Coordinates of C-alpha atoms in Angstrom, one line a residue:
Chain A
M1 CA -8.5 2.3 29.8
E2 CA -12.0 0.7 29.6
A3 CA -13.6 4.1 29.3
V4 CA -11.4 5.0 26.3
R5 CA -12.2 1.6 24.7
R6 CA -16.0 1.9 25.3
Y7 CA -16.7 5.6 24.7
I8 CA -13.8 7.5 23.0
L9 CA -12.6 5.0 20.3
P10 CA -16.2 4.2 19.1
V11 CA -16.8 7.9 18.6
V12 CA -13.6 8.4 16.7
R13 CA -14.5 5.3 14.5
L14 CA -18.0 6.6 13.9
F15 CA -16.6 10.0 12.9
L16 CA -14.0 8.6 10.6
G17 CA -16.3 6.0 9.0
T18 CA -18.9 8.7 8.3
L19 CA -16.1 10.9 6.8
L20 CA -15.1 8.1 4.4
I21 CA -18.6 7.3 3.3
A22 CA -19.5 11.0 2.9
S23 CA -16.3 11.5 0.8
V24 CA -17.4 8.7 -1.5
F25 CA -20.7 10.4 -2.1
L26 CA -19.1 13.8 -2.5
I27 CA -16.7 12.7 -5.2
V28 CA -19.4 10.7 -7.1
A29 CA -21.7 13.7 -6.8
N30 CA -18.9 15.9 -8.2
A31 CA -18.5 13.6 -11.2
V32 CA -22.2 13.3 -11.8
G33 CA -22.6 17.0 -11.4
R34 CA -19.9 17.7 -14.0
Y35 CA -21.2 15.3 -16.6
V36 CA -25.0 15.2 -16.1
F37 CA -25.8 18.7 -14.8
L38 CA -22.8 20.5 -16.1
A39 CA -22.4 21.9 -12.6
P40 CA -19.4 20.4 -10.7
I41 CA -19.1 21.0 -7.0
I42 CA -16.3 23.5 -7.1
W43 CA -15.3 23.1 -3.4
A44 CA -15.2 19.3 -3.5
E45 CA -11.5 18.8 -4.3
E46 CA -10.4 21.3 -1.6
V47 CA -12.7 19.8 1.1
L48 CA -11.7 16.3 0.2
G49 CA -8.0 17.2 0.7
Y50 CA -8.9 18.5 4.2
V51 CA -11.0 15.4 4.9
L52 CA -8.0 13.2 4.1
V53 CA -5.8 15.2 6.5
W54 CA -8.4 14.7 9.3
A55 CA -8.8 11.0 8.5
V56 CA -5.1 10.3 8.4
Y57 CA -4.1 12.0 11.7
L58 CA -7.3 11.1 13.6
G59 CA -7.0 7.6 12.2
G60 CA -3.4 7.7 13.7
V61 CA -5.1 7.7 17.1
L62 CA -6.7 4.3 16.4
V63 CA -3.4 3.0 14.9
T64 CA -1.5 4.1 18.0
W65 CA -4.1 2.6 20.3
D66 CA -3.5 -0.8 18.6
G67 CA 0.3 -0.3 18.3
G68 CA -0.3 -0.8 14.6
H69 CA 2.2 1.7 13.2
L70 CA 4.2 0.2 10.3
K71 CA 7.6 -1.0 11.5
M72 CA 10.1 -3.7 10.8
D73 CA 10.0 -5.5 14.2
L74 CA 10.7 -9.1 13.1
L75 CA 14.4 -8.7 14.2
S76 CA 13.8 -6.7 17.4
R77 CA 11.2 -9.3 18.5
T78 CA 14.0 -11.8 18.7
L79 CA 15.9 -9.7 21.3
P80 CA 16.2 -11.3 24.8
G81 CA 13.8 -10.0 27.5
V82 CA 15.8 -7.2 29.1
S83 CA 17.2 -5.8 25.9
R84 CA 13.8 -5.8 24.4
T85 CA 12.3 -3.9 27.3
I86 CA 15.1 -1.3 27.1
V87 CA 14.4 -0.9 23.3
N88 CA 10.7 -0.6 23.9
C89 CA 11.2 2.0 26.7
L90 CA 13.4 4.1 24.3
S91 CA 10.9 3.7 21.5
V92 CA 8.0 4.9 23.8
F93 CA 10.1 7.8 25.2
I94 CA 11.0 9.1 21.7
F95 CA 7.5 8.6 20.4
V96 CA 6.1 10.7 23.2
L97 CA 8.8 13.3 22.8
I98 CA 8.1 13.6 19.1
G99 CA 4.4 13.9 19.8
L100 CA 4.9 16.7 22.3
L101 CA 7.2 18.5 19.9
I102 CA 4.6 18.3 17.1
V103 CA 1.9 19.7 19.5
Y104 CA 4.3 22.5 20.7
Q105 CA 5.4 23.7 17.2
S106 CA 1.8 23.4 15.9
W107 CA 0.7 25.9 18.5
F108 CA 2.9 28.6 17.0
A109 CA 2.3 27.6 13.4
I110 CA -1.5 27.7 13.8
A111 CA -1.5 31.0 15.6
E112 CA -0.3 32.6 12.4
L113 CA -3.1 31.1 10.3
T114 CA -5.9 33.6 10.3
H115 CA -7.1 33.2 6.7
V116 CA -9.8 31.0 5.2
S117 CA -9.3 28.5 2.3
L118 CA -9.6 29.8 -1.2
V119 CA -12.8 28.1 -2.5
A120 CA -14.7 26.6 0.4
E121 CA -13.7 29.4 2.7
V122 CA -13.0 27.1 5.6
P123 CA -11.0 28.6 8.5
M124 CA -7.5 27.2 8.0
N125 CA -6.6 27.2 11.7
I126 CA -9.4 24.7 12.4
M127 CA -8.3 22.5 9.5
H128 CA -4.7 22.6 10.8
G129 CA -5.8 22.1 14.4
I130 CA -6.5 18.4 13.8
I131 CA -2.8 17.7 13.9
P132 CA -2.0 18.9 17.4
A133 CA -5.4 17.6 18.6
S134 CA -4.7 14.1 17.2
F135 CA -1.2 14.1 18.7
V136 CA -2.6 14.9 22.1
F137 CA -4.8 11.8 21.8
I138 CA -1.9 9.8 20.4
I139 CA 0.3 10.7 23.4
A140 CA -2.7 9.8 25.7
C141 CA -3.1 6.4 24.0
I142 CA 0.6 5.6 24.5
L143 CA 0.5 6.6 28.2
I144 CA -2.8 4.8 28.9
R145 CA -1.4 1.6 27.3
L146 CA 2.1 2.2 28.5
R147 CA 2.4 -1.2 30.1
D148 CA 1.5 -2.9 26.8
Y149 CA 3.9 -0.7 24.9
L150 CA 6.8 -1.4 27.2
A151 CA 6.1 -5.1 27.2
G152 CA 5.7 -5.1 23.4
T153 CA 2.4 -6.9 23.6
L154 CA 0.6 -4.7 21.1
E155 CA -0.2 -5.6 17.5
S156 CA 2.8 -5.9 15.2
E157 CA 3.6 -7.2 11.7
A158 CA 3.6 -10.8 13.1
D159 CA 0.2 -10.2 14.7
Q160 CA -1.2 -8.8 11.5
V161 CA -0.1 -12.0 9.7
E162 CA -1.8 -14.1 12.5
A163 CA -5.0 -12.0 12.1
L164 CA -5.0 -12.7 8.3
R165 CA -4.6 -16.4 9.1
E166 CA -7.5 -16.4 11.4
A167 CA -9.6 -14.5 8.9
A168 CA -8.8 -17.1 6.2
A169 CA -9.6 -19.9 8.6
A170 CA -13.0 -18.2 9.4
S171 CA -13.8 -17.8 5.8
E172 CA -12.9 -21.5 5.1
R173 CA -15.2 -22.5 7.9
A174 CA -18.0 -20.3 6.5
A175 CA -17.4 -21.8 3.0
K176 CA -17.7 -25.4 4.4
L177 CA -20.8 -24.5 6.3
S178 CA -22.5 -23.0 3.2
G179 CA -21.4 -26.0 1.2
K180 CA -23.1 -28.3 3.7
S181 CA -26.3 -26.3 3.8
Chain B
M1 CA 29.2 14.2 8.3
E2 CA 26.6 15.1 11.0
M3 CA 23.9 15.1 8.3
F4 CA 25.0 11.6 7.1
L5 CA 24.9 10.3 10.7
V6 CA 21.4 11.8 11.4
M7 CA 19.7 11.2 8.1
G8 CA 21.6 8.1 7.0
V9 CA 22.9 6.0 9.9
L10 CA 20.4 6.8 12.7
P11 CA 17.3 5.8 10.6
I12 CA 18.9 2.4 9.9
I13 CA 19.7 1.8 13.5
L14 CA 16.2 2.7 14.6
L15 CA 14.7 0.6 11.8
I16 CA 16.7 -2.5 13.0
L17 CA 15.6 -1.8 16.6
G18 CA 11.9 -2.0 15.4
F19 CA 10.9 1.7 15.9
P20 CA 7.8 2.8 14.0
I21 CA 8.8 4.2 10.6
F22 CA 6.8 7.4 11.2
V23 CA 8.8 8.0 14.4
I24 CA 12.1 7.2 12.7
L25 CA 11.6 9.8 10.0
M26 CA 10.3 12.4 12.4
V27 CA 13.3 11.9 14.8
S28 CA 15.8 12.3 12.1
S29 CA 14.0 15.3 10.6
V30 CA 13.5 17.1 13.9
I31 CA 17.2 16.6 15.0
T32 CA 18.2 18.0 11.6
I33 CA 15.9 21.0 11.8
L34 CA 17.0 21.9 15.4
F35 CA 20.7 21.1 15.5
I36 CA 22.1 20.9 12.0
M37 CA 20.2 23.2 9.6
D38 CA 18.8 25.8 11.9
L39 CA 15.4 25.9 10.2
P40 CA 12.1 27.1 11.8
L41 CA 10.4 24.3 13.6
T42 CA 7.0 25.4 12.3
M43 CA 8.0 23.8 9.0
V44 CA 7.0 20.5 10.6
Q45 CA 3.4 21.6 10.8
I46 CA 3.4 22.9 7.2
E47 CA 4.8 19.7 5.8
L48 CA 2.7 17.3 7.9
F49 CA -0.5 19.2 6.7
G50 CA 0.5 20.1 3.1
S51 CA 1.9 16.7 2.1
V52 CA -1.3 14.9 3.0
D53 CA -3.6 17.6 1.7
N54 CA -3.0 16.3 -1.9
Y55 CA -5.8 15.5 -4.4
K56 CA -3.8 12.5 -5.8
L57 CA -3.6 10.8 -2.4
I58 CA -7.4 10.9 -1.9
A59 CA -7.5 7.9 -4.2
V60 CA -5.7 5.8 -1.7
P61 CA -8.5 5.3 0.9
F62 CA -11.0 4.9 -1.9
F63 CA -9.0 2.1 -3.6
I64 CA -8.4 0.4 -0.2
F65 CA -12.2 0.7 0.5
A66 CA -13.3 -0.7 -2.9
G67 CA -10.8 -3.5 -2.7
A68 CA -11.9 -4.5 0.8
I69 CA -15.6 -4.5 -0.1
M70 CA -14.9 -6.7 -3.2
A71 CA -12.6 -9.0 -1.3
Q72 CA -15.2 -9.7 1.4
G73 CA -18.2 -9.4 -0.9
G74 CA -17.7 -12.8 -2.7
I75 CA -15.7 -11.5 -5.7
S76 CA -12.5 -13.5 -5.3
Q77 CA -14.4 -16.8 -5.4
R78 CA -16.3 -15.8 -8.6
L79 CA -13.0 -14.6 -10.2
V80 CA -11.3 -17.9 -9.5
E81 CA -14.2 -19.8 -10.9
W82 CA -14.1 -17.7 -14.1
V83 CA -10.4 -18.0 -14.6
V84 CA -10.6 -21.8 -14.0
S85 CA -13.3 -22.1 -16.6
L86 CA -11.0 -20.3 -19.1
M87 CA -7.7 -22.1 -18.3
G88 CA -8.9 -25.5 -17.2
A89 CA -7.8 -27.2 -20.4
I90 CA -4.2 -25.9 -20.4
R91 CA -1.4 -27.9 -18.7
G92 CA -0.6 -26.4 -15.3
S93 CA -4.1 -24.9 -15.2
I94 CA -4.5 -24.5 -11.4
A95 CA -1.1 -22.8 -11.1
L96 CA -1.9 -20.6 -14.1
T97 CA -5.3 -19.8 -12.6
T98 CA -3.4 -18.6 -9.5
V99 CA -1.4 -16.1 -11.6
G100 CA -4.5 -15.1 -13.6
A101 CA -6.7 -14.6 -10.6
C102 CA -4.0 -12.6 -8.8
T103 CA -3.6 -10.4 -11.8
I104 CA -7.3 -9.7 -12.1
F105 CA -7.7 -9.3 -8.4
G106 CA -4.8 -6.8 -8.5
A107 CA -6.8 -4.7 -10.9
I108 CA -9.4 -4.3 -8.1
S109 CA -7.5 -4.4 -4.9
G110 CA -3.9 -3.1 -5.3
S111 CA -2.9 -4.8 -2.1
S112 CA -0.4 -7.6 -2.3
P113 CA -0.8 -9.4 1.0
A114 CA -4.6 -9.2 0.7
T115 CA -4.4 -10.8 -2.7
V116 CA -2.3 -13.7 -1.3
A117 CA -4.9 -14.2 1.4
A118 CA -7.9 -13.9 -0.8
I119 CA -6.7 -16.0 -3.8
G120 CA -4.3 -18.3 -1.9
G121 CA -7.0 -19.4 0.6
M122 CA -8.9 -20.9 -2.3
L123 CA -6.2 -22.2 -4.5
F124 CA -3.4 -23.5 -2.2
P125 CA -5.3 -26.7 -1.2
S126 CA -6.1 -27.4 -4.9
L127 CA -2.5 -26.9 -5.9
R128 CA -1.3 -29.4 -3.4
E129 CA -4.1 -31.8 -4.3
K130 CA -3.2 -31.8 -8.0
G131 CA 0.4 -32.7 -7.2
Y132 CA 2.3 -29.5 -7.0
P133 CA 5.1 -29.7 -4.4
E134 CA 4.7 -27.6 -1.3
K135 CA 7.7 -25.3 -2.1
F136 CA 6.4 -24.6 -5.6
A137 CA 2.8 -23.9 -4.5
S138 CA 3.9 -21.6 -1.6
G139 CA 6.5 -19.8 -3.8
L140 CA 4.0 -19.3 -6.5
L141 CA 1.4 -17.7 -4.2
A142 CA 3.8 -15.4 -2.4
S143 CA 5.2 -14.1 -5.7
S144 CA 1.8 -14.0 -7.7
G145 CA 0.3 -11.8 -5.0
A146 CA 3.0 -9.2 -5.7
I147 CA 1.5 -8.7 -9.2
A148 CA -1.3 -6.9 -7.5
G149 CA 1.1 -4.1 -6.6
I150 CA 2.1 -3.6 -10.2
I151 CA -1.2 -4.0 -12.1
P152 CA -3.1 -0.7 -11.9
P153 CA -4.8 0.6 -9.8
S154 CA -1.7 0.4 -7.6
I155 CA -1.3 2.2 -4.3
A156 CA 2.5 2.3 -4.9
M157 CA 2.0 4.2 -8.1
I158 CA -0.3 6.7 -6.4
L159 CA 2.3 7.3 -3.8
Y160 CA 5.0 7.7 -6.4
G161 CA 2.8 10.1 -8.3
A162 CA 2.4 12.2 -5.2
A163 CA 6.0 12.0 -4.1
A164 CA 7.6 12.6 -7.5
E165 CA 4.8 15.0 -8.7
E166 CA 4.0 12.8 -11.7
S167 CA 0.6 12.0 -13.3
V168 CA -1.0 9.1 -11.6
R169 CA -3.1 8.5 -14.8
H170 CA 0.0 8.1 -16.9
L171 CA 1.5 5.8 -14.3
F172 CA -1.7 3.7 -14.4
I173 CA -1.5 3.5 -18.2
A174 CA 2.2 2.7 -18.1
G175 CA 1.8 -0.1 -15.6
V176 CA -0.6 -2.3 -17.6
L177 CA 1.9 -3.9 -20.0
P178 CA 4.7 -4.5 -17.5
G179 CA 2.2 -6.1 -15.1
L180 CA 0.8 -8.4 -17.8
F181 CA 4.4 -9.1 -18.9
I182 CA 5.4 -10.3 -15.5
A183 CA 2.2 -12.5 -15.3
F184 CA 3.1 -13.9 -18.8
C185 CA 6.7 -14.7 -17.8
M186 CA 5.4 -16.6 -14.7
G187 CA 2.8 -18.3 -16.9
V188 CA 5.5 -19.6 -19.3
Y189 CA 7.6 -21.0 -16.5
I190 CA 4.5 -22.7 -14.9
Y191 CA 3.6 -24.3 -18.3
F192 CA 7.1 -25.8 -18.7
Y193 CA 7.3 -26.8 -15.1
A194 CA 4.0 -28.7 -15.3
R195 CA 5.1 -30.3 -18.6
K196 CA 8.4 -31.4 -17.1
R197 CA 6.7 -32.8 -14.0
N198 CA 3.9 -34.3 -16.1
I199 CA 1.3 -32.7 -14.0
R200 CA -2.1 -33.2 -15.6
E201 CA -4.8 -31.5 -13.6
G202 CA -6.8 -29.9 -16.5
T203 CA -10.5 -30.2 -17.1
K204 CA -12.1 -30.1 -20.5
F205 CA -12.8 -26.6 -21.9
E206 CA -16.6 -26.1 -22.0
V207 CA -18.2 -23.0 -23.6
K208 CA -21.3 -23.6 -21.3
R209 CA -19.1 -23.4 -18.2
V210 CA -17.3 -20.3 -19.4
A211 CA -20.7 -18.7 -20.1
R212 CA -22.0 -19.6 -16.7
T213 CA -19.0 -18.3 -14.8
T214 CA -18.8 -15.2 -16.9
K215 CA -22.5 -14.5 -16.1
A216 CA -21.8 -15.1 -12.4
G217 CA -18.6 -13.1 -12.3
G218 CA -19.6 -10.4 -14.8
W219 CA -20.4 -7.8 -12.1
A220 CA -17.1 -8.5 -10.4
L221 CA -15.2 -8.1 -13.7
G222 CA -17.0 -4.8 -14.2
T223 CA -14.9 -3.2 -11.4
P224 CA -11.6 -3.1 -13.3
L225 CA -13.5 -2.0 -16.4
I226 CA -15.0 1.0 -14.5
I227 CA -11.7 1.9 -12.9
L228 CA -9.3 1.4 -15.8
G229 CA -11.7 2.2 -18.6
G230 CA -12.9 5.4 -16.9
I231 CA -9.3 6.6 -16.3
Y232 CA -7.9 5.6 -19.7
A233 CA -10.9 7.0 -21.6
G234 CA -10.3 10.3 -19.8
I235 CA -13.8 10.2 -18.2
F236 CA -12.6 10.2 -14.6
S237 CA -9.4 11.2 -12.8
P238 CA -7.9 8.3 -10.9
T239 CA -9.3 9.8 -7.7
E240 CA -12.8 10.0 -9.1
A241 CA -12.5 6.5 -10.6
A242 CA -11.6 5.2 -7.1
G243 CA -14.7 6.9 -5.6
V244 CA -17.0 5.6 -8.3
S245 CA -15.6 2.1 -7.8
C246 CA -16.4 2.2 -4.1
L247 CA -20.1 3.0 -4.9
Y248 CA -20.1 0.2 -7.5
A249 CA -18.5 -2.2 -5.1
V250 CA -21.1 -1.5 -2.4
I251 CA -24.0 -2.0 -4.9
V252 CA -22.5 -5.3 -6.3
A253 CA -21.6 -6.7 -2.8
M254 CA -24.8 -5.7 -1.1
W255 CA -27.6 -5.9 -3.7
V256 CA -26.3 -8.0 -6.6
Y257 CA -24.3 -10.8 -4.8
R258 CA -26.0 -10.2 -1.4
D259 CA -22.8 -11.4 0.3
M260 CA -22.5 -8.3 2.5
N261 CA -24.9 -6.6 4.9
L262 CA -24.7 -3.2 6.6
T263 CA -22.8 -4.5 9.6
G264 CA -20.2 -6.0 7.2
L265 CA -20.0 -2.8 5.2
W266 CA -19.4 -0.7 8.4
K267 CA -16.7 -3.1 9.5
V268 CA -14.9 -2.8 6.1
T269 CA -15.3 1.0 6.3
I270 CA -13.5 1.2 9.6
E271 CA -10.8 -1.2 8.5
S272 CA -10.2 0.9 5.4
V273 CA -9.9 4.1 7.4
Y274 CA -7.4 2.3 9.7
L275 CA -5.3 1.0 6.8
T276 CA -5.3 4.5 5.2
A277 CA -4.0 6.1 8.4
Q278 CA -1.4 3.4 8.9
V279 CA 0.0 4.0 5.4
L280 CA -0.5 7.7 4.9
I281 CA 0.7 9.0 8.3
I282 CA 4.1 8.1 6.9
V283 CA 3.5 10.6 4.0
G284 CA 3.9 13.7 6.2
A285 CA 7.1 12.4 7.9
A286 CA 8.6 11.1 4.7
T287 CA 7.9 14.4 2.9
L288 CA 9.5 16.4 5.7
F289 CA 12.5 14.0 5.6
S290 CA 13.0 14.2 1.8
R291 CA 12.4 18.0 1.8
L292 CA 15.3 18.4 4.3
L293 CA 17.5 16.2 2.1
T294 CA 16.6 18.4 -0.9
I295 CA 17.3 21.6 1.1
A296 CA 20.7 20.1 2.0
G297 CA 21.3 19.5 -1.7
V298 CA 21.7 15.7 -1.4
P299 CA 19.9 14.9 -4.7
Q300 CA 22.1 17.5 -6.5
E301 CA 25.2 16.1 -5.0
M302 CA 24.1 12.6 -6.1
V303 CA 23.5 13.9 -9.6
S304 CA 27.0 15.5 -9.8
W305 CA 28.6 12.5 -8.3
I306 CA 27.1 10.2 -10.9
Q307 CA 27.9 12.7 -13.7
N308 CA 31.5 12.8 -12.5
L309 CA 31.7 9.0 -12.6
G310 CA 30.7 9.3 -16.3
L311 CA 28.2 6.5 -16.0
Q312 CA 25.9 5.5 -18.9
P313 CA 22.1 5.6 -18.3
W314 CA 22.0 1.8 -18.3
M315 CA 24.6 1.7 -15.5
V316 CA 22.7 4.3 -13.5
L317 CA 19.6 2.2 -13.8
L318 CA 21.5 -1.0 -12.8
I319 CA 22.8 0.7 -9.7
I320 CA 19.4 2.1 -8.8
N321 CA 17.8 -1.2 -9.4
I322 CA 20.2 -3.0 -7.1
F323 CA 19.8 -0.3 -4.4
L324 CA 16.0 -0.5 -4.6
L325 CA 15.9 -4.3 -4.5
A326 CA 18.1 -4.1 -1.3
V327 CA 15.8 -1.5 0.2
G328 CA 12.7 -3.4 -0.8
C329 CA 14.0 -6.5 1.1
V330 CA 13.8 -4.6 4.4
L331 CA 11.4 -1.7 4.0
D332 CA 7.7 -1.6 3.2
P333 CA 6.8 -0.3 -0.3
A334 CA 5.1 2.9 0.9
S335 CA 8.0 4.1 3.0
A336 CA 10.6 3.2 0.4
I337 CA 8.7 5.1 -2.4
L338 CA 7.8 8.2 -0.3
V339 CA 11.4 8.7 0.9
L340 CA 13.3 7.7 -2.2
A341 CA 11.2 9.0 -5.1
P342 CA 11.9 12.7 -4.6
I343 CA 15.6 12.0 -4.0
L344 CA 16.1 9.7 -7.0
K345 CA 14.0 11.7 -9.5
P346 CA 16.7 14.4 -10.2
V347 CA 19.3 11.5 -10.7
I348 CA 17.2 9.7 -13.3
L349 CA 16.2 13.0 -15.0
A350 CA 19.9 13.8 -15.3
A351 CA 20.5 10.4 -16.8
G352 CA 17.8 11.0 -19.4
I353 CA 15.4 8.4 -18.0
D354 CA 11.6 9.1 -18.3
P355 CA 10.1 9.7 -14.8
I356 CA 6.9 7.7 -15.7
H357 CA 9.1 4.8 -16.8
F358 CA 11.1 5.1 -13.6
G359 CA 7.8 5.1 -11.6
I360 CA 7.1 1.6 -13.0
I361 CA 10.6 0.4 -12.4
M362 CA 10.4 1.6 -8.8
T363 CA 7.0 -0.1 -8.3
V364 CA 8.2 -3.4 -9.7
N365 CA 11.3 -3.2 -7.4
V366 CA 9.3 -2.7 -4.2
S367 CA 6.8 -5.3 -5.3
I368 CA 9.6 -7.8 -5.7
G369 CA 10.7 -6.8 -2.2
M370 CA 7.3 -8.1 -1.0
F371 CA 8.4 -11.7 -1.5
T372 CA 12.2 -11.6 -1.2
P373 CA 13.8 -12.9 2.0
P374 CA 14.3 -12.0 4.7
F375 CA 11.4 -9.6 5.4
G376 CA 9.0 -9.7 2.5
L377 CA 5.5 -9.5 4.0
N378 CA 4.1 -11.9 1.5
I379 CA 6.5 -14.6 2.8
F380 CA 5.1 -14.3 6.3
V381 CA 1.5 -14.1 5.1
T382 CA 2.0 -17.3 3.0
Q383 CA 3.9 -19.0 5.9
A384 CA 1.1 -18.1 8.4
L385 CA -1.8 -18.9 6.1
F386 CA -0.7 -22.3 4.8
R387 CA 1.6 -23.4 7.6
V388 CA 4.5 -23.8 5.3
P389 CA 8.0 -23.8 6.9
L390 CA 10.5 -21.2 5.8
S391 CA 12.9 -24.1 4.9
S392 CA 10.4 -25.1 2.2
L393 CA 9.2 -21.6 1.3
Y394 CA 12.6 -19.9 0.6
P395 CA 13.8 -22.5 -2.0
G396 CA 10.3 -22.3 -3.6
L397 CA 10.7 -18.6 -4.1
V398 CA 14.0 -18.8 -5.9
P399 CA 12.7 -19.5 -9.5
F400 CA 10.0 -16.8 -9.1
I401 CA 12.5 -14.3 -7.9
I402 CA 14.7 -15.1 -10.9
I403 CA 11.7 -14.7 -13.3
N404 CA 10.8 -11.4 -11.7
L405 CA 14.4 -10.1 -11.9
I406 CA 14.5 -11.0 -15.6
A407 CA 11.2 -9.3 -16.1
L408 CA 12.5 -6.3 -14.2
G409 CA 15.5 -6.2 -16.5
V410 CA 13.3 -6.2 -19.6
I411 CA 11.0 -3.5 -18.1
S412 CA 14.0 -1.4 -17.1
Y413 CA 15.9 -1.5 -20.4
W414 CA 12.9 -1.5 -22.7
P415 CA 11.1 1.7 -21.9
D416 CA 8.6 1.3 -24.7
L417 CA 7.0 -1.5 -22.8
S418 CA 5.9 1.0 -20.3
L419 CA 5.6 4.1 -22.4
V420 CA 3.9 2.9 -25.6
L421 CA 0.4 3.0 -24.1
V422 CA 1.1 6.4 -22.5
R423 CA 1.9 7.7 -26.0
L424 CA -1.2 6.2 -27.5
L425 CA -3.7 7.0 -24.7
G426 CA -1.9 9.8 -22.7

């Protein structure tokens, strides 16, 4: 678990952060190119669409690691111990099953993709490949953190609210400090 | 019957049990594909990829990114100071400042809970200090934050544009007057509330102070001008405006205000990617889910059912509004819009309702859901941030829910409020 936290997740974060910053530059360059140089980057829109797909599904790995998928868990959190564990087990089982199914069907779908994209001429099987690849990582994240998933001790809506409260308290402390100085 | 159980009952059960929404939509869809409709399983891959590979949706991470930079780059503080300098002399000025600051912050951020945290953190203590009761102050903050979801740029509108295949630019234009109208309605209530309670917290209006705060906040106020001005003038598409606003936000936060360093920028970048994945991973599953409902002919059946009932358009709108308010109470705005927009669009088209106007109605409905009990996220943010008990917060929300429902009624039955600017600028 520590190896994933120390080596794999930082690489995923670095890759995704770079993708977002590069996307900002690409879209601004496209607008500037169109108005200033009368030469838009014709492949920009197509590539940005693929970047978004990569960011969303690979980003799903980070979300799964934290147990941060959107859900309405305020009711289920009130369930007594055993019932809650049963619900968590069922949830994990179905999540893994769905992940395996996505990987399985992607294999056949991608095998048929031999063409390249229209403008940027990017191989479409590589672009589509991020979905099964991400779900392999997503399943791995769930299995590595299985104990936390079953115990329901991962981040949830309630934890997000708590995180916001802590952030506000920190900014309040910072404001007080800057006021004193 | 099987279809109803798998696509209707099962998702509700799993939602109550606290399953992730992405998983719920995928489970129902996969069961339908495999056991009910006998469709090729590879359509899962096609929908998961094709629905996210959408130029309109690229604006979502950019608006999240720009909003996060501005929120942590000192903008909210400067905005509040600017609004206070303008409204300080009016009765109820601190409460009015809350609504005003949330409205302007909404034109940058688009995130309702983030607005409650950013603006509320500064104004809640002042509200209490100036004599506003706890229930009023907390109700005001939870509901004012929801305006951010309606004032463009709105992530809810981008998602509606993508799901219903409507112009995001037109939605952004259409959302301005309804958003300001809701802020105005809340402002009127606050003024009379402060008058009735004889709350006098105002300071003298000083031109010098306004000039000073305008100078300090001028760069911050430039963001909505770039985003909305660029889109409305037809210079940028919403996606390009979002990208340009990110670059502008970085420049202002790092080099003009100097409130953010490279480490802070990187932290915000990663948070933005995370939030994007959290919201948009539902897009693929929701699109697959609604596509299956479309293949099964559910929207067409709904249309013919409503036509057989012989309902007037106003009745259709009333039923849809009640349904959306109920959904908004339990489901997050992104999921509600992504699943329901493609299903409801044929119904409203058959009733002769403009789809851009309906996009605004839907956005207002899900935004109201952000502060209606029992599961409105703004309620829990307010509760956690300001340590307000629900016994105090719930009654405090009532007048603001009523005001927003009245405003929703006006927005629903007065289409020109949404569409007049579209006709002028569209």
